[in-house]
PDB file of C-alpha atoms in Angstrom:
ATOM      1  CA  UNK A   1     132.241  98.950  42.844  1.00 41.00           C
ATOM      2  CA  UNK A   2     130.755  96.843  45.690  1.00 42.00           C
ATOM      3  CA  UNK A   3     130.786  97.506  49.347  1.00 39.00           C
ATOM      4  CA  UNK A   4     132.644  95.181  51.633  1.00 39.00           C
ATOM      5  CA  UNK A   5     130.485  93.453  54.232  1.00 34.00           C
ATOM      6  CA  UNK A   6     132.182  92.785  57.545  1.00 41.00           C
ATOM      7  CA  UNK A   7     130.299  90.313  59.653  1.00 45.00           C
ATOM      8  CA  UNK A   8     130.335  90.241  63.416  1.00 45.00           C
ATOM      9  CA  UNK A   9     133.286  88.407  64.910  1.00 47.00           C
ATOM     10  CA  UNK A  10     132.633  84.890  66.149  1.00 49.00           C
ATOM     11  CA  UNK A  11     131.719  84.755  69.780  1.00 47.00           C
ATOM     12  CA  UNK A  12     134.582  82.396  70.519  1.00 45.00           C
ATOM     13  CA  UNK A  13     137.645  83.156  72.628  1.00 45.00           C
ATOM     14  CA  UNK A  14     139.498  84.990  69.870  1.00 44.00           C
ATOM     15  CA  UNK A  15     137.606  87.904  68.272  1.00 55.00           C
ATOM     16  CA  UNK A  16     138.690  89.824  65.197  1.00 59.00           C
ATOM     17  CA  UNK A  17     142.095  91.481  65.254  1.00 62.00           C
ATOM     18  CA  UNK A  18     141.794  94.856  67.010  1.00 63.00           C
ATOM     19  CA  UNK A  19     142.377  97.980  64.955  1.00 65.00           C
ATOM     20  CA  UNK A  20     145.973  99.143  64.761  1.00 67.00           C
ATOM     21  CA  UNK A  21     144.905 102.767  65.227  1.00 76.00           C
ATOM     22  CA  UNK A  22     144.752 103.880  68.865  1.00 83.00           C
ATOM     23  CA  UNK A  23     142.028 106.492  68.327  1.00 90.00           C
ATOM     24  CA  UNK A  24     139.891 103.996  66.416  1.00 89.00           C
ATOM     25  CA  UNK A  25     140.204 101.499  69.272  1.00 89.00           C
ATOM     26  CA  UNK A  26     139.128 104.100  71.844  1.00 92.00           C
ATOM     27  CA  UNK A  27     136.178 105.204  69.718  1.00 93.00           C
ATOM     28  CA  UNK A  28     135.079 101.588  69.284  1.00 93.00           C
ATOM     29  CA  UNK A  29     135.439 100.848  73.009  1.00 93.00           C
ATOM     30  CA  UNK A  30     133.331 103.940  73.755  1.00 95.00           C
ATOM     31  CA  UNK A  31     130.733 102.927  71.176  1.00 95.00           C
ATOM     32  CA  UNK A  32     130.661  99.373  72.506  1.00 93.00           C
ATOM     33  CA  UNK A  33     130.188 100.639  76.054  1.00 95.00           C
ATOM     34  CA  UNK A  34     127.356 102.942  74.964  1.00 96.00           C
ATOM     35  CA  UNK A  35     125.691 100.017  73.170  1.00 93.00           C
ATOM     36  CA  UNK A  36     126.019  97.817  76.260  1.00 93.00           C
ATOM     37  CA  UNK A  37     124.360 100.568  78.314  1.00 94.00           C
ATOM     38  CA  UNK A  38     121.469 100.823  75.859  1.00 91.00           C
ATOM     39  CA  UNK A  39     121.227  97.035  75.773  1.00 87.00           C
ATOM     40  CA  UNK A  40     120.929  96.909  79.562  1.00 90.00           C
ATOM     41  CA  UNK A  41     118.148  99.513  79.384  1.00 90.00           C
ATOM     42  CA  UNK A  42     116.487  97.320  76.770  1.00 83.00           C
ATOM     43  CA  UNK A  43     116.254  94.506  79.299  1.00 80.00           C
ATOM     44  CA  UNK A  44     113.916  96.669  81.377  1.00 82.00           C
ATOM     45  CA  UNK A  45     112.168  98.789  78.723  1.00 78.00           C
ATOM     46  CA  UNK A  46     109.745  96.674  76.681  1.00 67.00           C
ATOM     47  CA  UNK A  47     110.049  98.375  73.276  1.00 68.00           C
ATOM     48  CA  UNK A  48     113.829  98.788  73.358  1.00 74.00           C
ATOM     49  CA  UNK A  49     115.473  95.617  72.040  1.00 74.00           C
ATOM     50  CA  UNK A  50     118.532  94.496  73.963  1.00 79.00           C
ATOM     51  CA  UNK A  51     120.036  91.798  71.746  1.00 75.00           C
ATOM     52  CA  UNK A  52     120.727  94.040  68.761  1.00 76.00           C
ATOM     53  CA  UNK A  53     122.654  96.461  70.979  1.00 85.00           C
ATOM     54  CA  UNK A  54     124.651  93.651  72.588  1.00 86.00           C
ATOM     55  CA  UNK A  55     125.499  92.288  69.118  1.00 83.00           C
ATOM     56  CA  UNK A  56     126.638  95.764  68.065  1.00 87.00           C
ATOM     57  CA  UNK A  57     128.739  96.027  71.219  1.00 91.00           C
ATOM     58  CA  UNK A  58     130.300  92.634  70.436  1.00 89.00           C
ATOM     59  CA  UNK A  59     131.235  93.892  66.967  1.00 87.00           C
ATOM     60  CA  UNK A  60     132.748  97.103  68.370  1.00 91.00           C
ATOM     61  CA  UNK A  61     134.616  95.314  71.162  1.00 91.00           C
ATOM     62  CA  UNK A  62     135.765  92.606  68.757  1.00 88.00           C
ATOM     63  CA  UNK A  63     137.547  95.228  66.680  1.00 89.00           C
ATOM     64  CA  UNK A  64     138.968  97.160  69.618  1.00 91.00           C
ATOM     65  CA  UNK A  65     139.397  95.283  72.893  1.00 90.00           C
ATOM     66  CA  UNK A  66     139.736  91.511  73.292  1.00 90.00           C
ATOM     67  CA  UNK A  67     139.300  91.932  77.058  1.00 92.00           C
ATOM     68  CA  UNK A  68     136.014  93.852  76.732  1.00 93.00           C
ATOM     69  CA  UNK A  69     134.812  91.392  74.086  1.00 91.00           C
ATOM     70  CA  UNK A  70     135.555  88.421  76.347  1.00 90.00           C
ATOM     71  CA  UNK A  71     133.785  90.171  79.254  1.00 92.00           C
ATOM     72  CA  UNK A  72     130.679  90.800  77.129  1.00 92.00           C
ATOM     73  CA  UNK A  73     130.409  87.318  75.665  1.00 88.00           C
ATOM     74  CA  UNK A  74     131.042  85.524  78.963  1.00 90.00           C
ATOM     75  CA  UNK A  75     129.021  87.862  81.181  1.00 88.00           C
ATOM     76  CA  UNK A  76     126.789  85.893  83.528  1.00 88.00           C
ATOM     77  CA  UNK A  77     123.743  88.097  82.919  1.00 85.00           C
ATOM     78  CA  UNK A  78     123.585  88.315  79.136  1.00 80.00           C
ATOM     79  CA  UNK A  79     126.564  86.413  77.715  1.00 83.00           C
ATOM     80  CA  UNK A  80     124.671  83.145  77.246  1.00 81.00           C
ATOM     81  CA  UNK A  81     121.692  84.936  75.692  1.00 78.00           C
ATOM     82  CA  UNK A  82     124.034  86.744  73.304  1.00 79.00           C
ATOM     83  CA  UNK A  83     125.824  83.517  72.335  1.00 77.00           C
ATOM     84  CA  UNK A  84     122.499  81.709  71.827  1.00 76.00           C
ATOM     85  CA  UNK A  85     121.206  84.411  69.521  1.00 76.00           C
ATOM     86  CA  UNK A  86     124.436  84.790  67.539  1.00 73.00           C
ATOM     87  CA  UNK A  87     125.712  81.217  67.325  1.00 75.00           C
ATOM     88  CA  UNK A  88     122.500  79.210  67.282  1.00 70.00           C
ATOM     89  CA  UNK A  89     120.212  81.821  65.697  1.00 75.00           C
ATOM     90  CA  UNK A  90     117.557  81.329  68.325  1.00 80.00           C
ATOM     91  CA  UNK A  91     116.443  81.644  71.922  1.00 81.00           C
ATOM     92  CA  UNK A  92     115.381  79.314  74.677  1.00 82.00           C
ATOM     93  CA  UNK A  93     111.691  78.879  75.396  1.00 87.00           C
ATOM     94  CA  UNK A  94     112.172  80.626  78.739  1.00 85.00           C
ATOM     95  CA  UNK A  95     113.859  83.620  77.064  1.00 81.00           C
ATOM     96  CA  UNK A  96     111.034  83.859  74.527  1.00 86.00           C
ATOM     97  CA  UNK A  97     108.348  83.628  77.221  1.00 88.00           C
ATOM     98  CA  UNK A  98     110.084  86.244  79.411  1.00 82.00           C
ATOM     99  CA  UNK A  99     110.562  88.607  76.467  1.00 81.00           C
ATOM    100  CA  UNK A 100     106.990  88.325  75.221  1.00 86.00           C
ATOM    101  CA  UNK A 101     105.536  88.547  78.739  1.00 86.00           C
ATOM    102  CA  UNK A 102     107.484  91.652  79.720  1.00 81.00           C
ATOM    103  CA  UNK A 103     106.820  93.230  76.327  1.00 82.00           C
ATOM    104  CA  UNK A 104     103.056  92.912  76.666  1.00 87.00           C
ATOM    105  CA  UNK A 105     103.069  93.859  80.359  1.00 85.00           C
ATOM    106  CA  UNK A 106     104.976  97.031  79.491  1.00 82.00           C
ATOM    107  CA  UNK A 107     102.694  97.782  76.567  1.00 85.00           C
ATOM    108  CA  UNK A 108      99.636  97.248  78.774  1.00 86.00           C
ATOM    109  CA  UNK A 109     100.885  99.607  81.483  1.00 84.00           C
ATOM    110  CA  UNK A 110     101.903 102.195  78.899  1.00 83.00           C
ATOM    111  CA  UNK A 111      98.576 102.034  77.066  1.00 82.00           C
ATOM    112  CA  UNK A 112      96.483 102.239  80.246  1.00 84.00           C
ATOM    113  CA  UNK A 113      98.378 104.906  82.174  1.00 86.00           C
ATOM    114  CA  UNK A 114     100.395 107.015  79.732  1.00 85.00           C
ATOM    115  CA  UNK A 115      98.974 107.036  76.207  1.00 84.00           C
ATOM    116  CA  UNK A 116      95.695 108.667  75.239  1.00 89.00           C
ATOM    117  CA  UNK A 117      96.073 109.152  71.485  1.00 90.00           C
ATOM    118  CA  UNK A 118      94.375 106.267  69.668  1.00 90.00           C
ATOM    119  CA  UNK A 119      96.864 106.340  66.810  1.00 92.00           C
ATOM    120  CA  UNK A 120      99.829 106.031  69.196  1.00 89.00           C
ATOM    121  CA  UNK A 121      98.137 103.141  70.985  1.00 90.00           C
ATOM    122  CA  UNK A 122      97.619 101.458  67.640  1.00 92.00           C
ATOM    123  CA  UNK A 123     101.251 102.047  66.652  1.00 90.00           C
ATOM    124  CA  UNK A 124     102.489 100.540  69.947  1.00 87.00           C
ATOM    125  CA  UNK A 125     100.262  97.514  69.455  1.00 90.00           C
ATOM    126  CA  UNK A 126     101.643  97.114  65.928  1.00 91.00           C
ATOM    127  CA  UNK A 127     105.251  97.252  67.132  1.00 85.00           C
ATOM    128  CA  UNK A 128     104.515  94.833  69.971  1.00 86.00           C
ATOM    129  CA  UNK A 129     102.791  92.480  67.541  1.00 90.00           C
ATOM    130  CA  UNK A 130     105.764  92.581  65.162  1.00 88.00           C
ATOM    131  CA  UNK A 131     108.258  91.936  67.969  1.00 84.00           C
ATOM    132  CA  UNK A 132     106.117  89.061  69.242  1.00 89.00           C
ATOM    133  CA  UNK A 133     105.970  87.556  65.751  1.00 91.00           C
ATOM    134  CA  UNK A 134     109.746  87.864  65.434  1.00 86.00           C
ATOM    135  CA  UNK A 135     110.314  86.141  68.772  1.00 85.00           C
ATOM    136  CA  UNK A 136     107.878  83.357  67.958  1.00 90.00           C
ATOM    137  CA  UNK A 137     109.555  82.684  64.618  1.00 89.00           C
ATOM    138  CA  UNK A 138     113.043  82.437  66.137  1.00 85.00           C
ATOM    139  CA  UNK A 139     114.372  78.916  66.412  1.00 86.00           C
ATOM    140  CA  UNK A 140     113.663  77.498  69.878  1.00 89.00           C
ATOM    141  CA  UNK A 141     116.822  76.215  71.536  1.00 82.00           C
ATOM    142  CA  UNK A 142     116.188  73.159  73.698  1.00 83.00           C
ATOM    143  CA  UNK A 143     118.485  72.454  76.611  1.00 74.00           C
TER     144      UNK A 143
END
């Protein structure tokens, strides 16, 4: 007995067919909205990734609200970034540079002003290093 894998809907104009159950749609819209909120926080908080939350919101909206899905994927602030990551499996050089720069600036401020435990500093450096490696290994989209 295998489990069925449901991929994210394409980020085109027509997402997956919304659920026929009204309660399910409302739960998914709520979940999608929560994920968008966390994703927006992730833009400003260095260790909180934003893209994964926006992708999750796209999946939730794609199964619940075509209007919310369209809003998310065409949003002027993060729609293009979301489409780049999902459709082209990469990021622009500017997006990579901004992400890595803000990540390390945030880590630096956190390490200098807020963290005293050596093991926590080491853990933060490890996470920042892993995120940096991930960003550097993403395909660079040239425009």
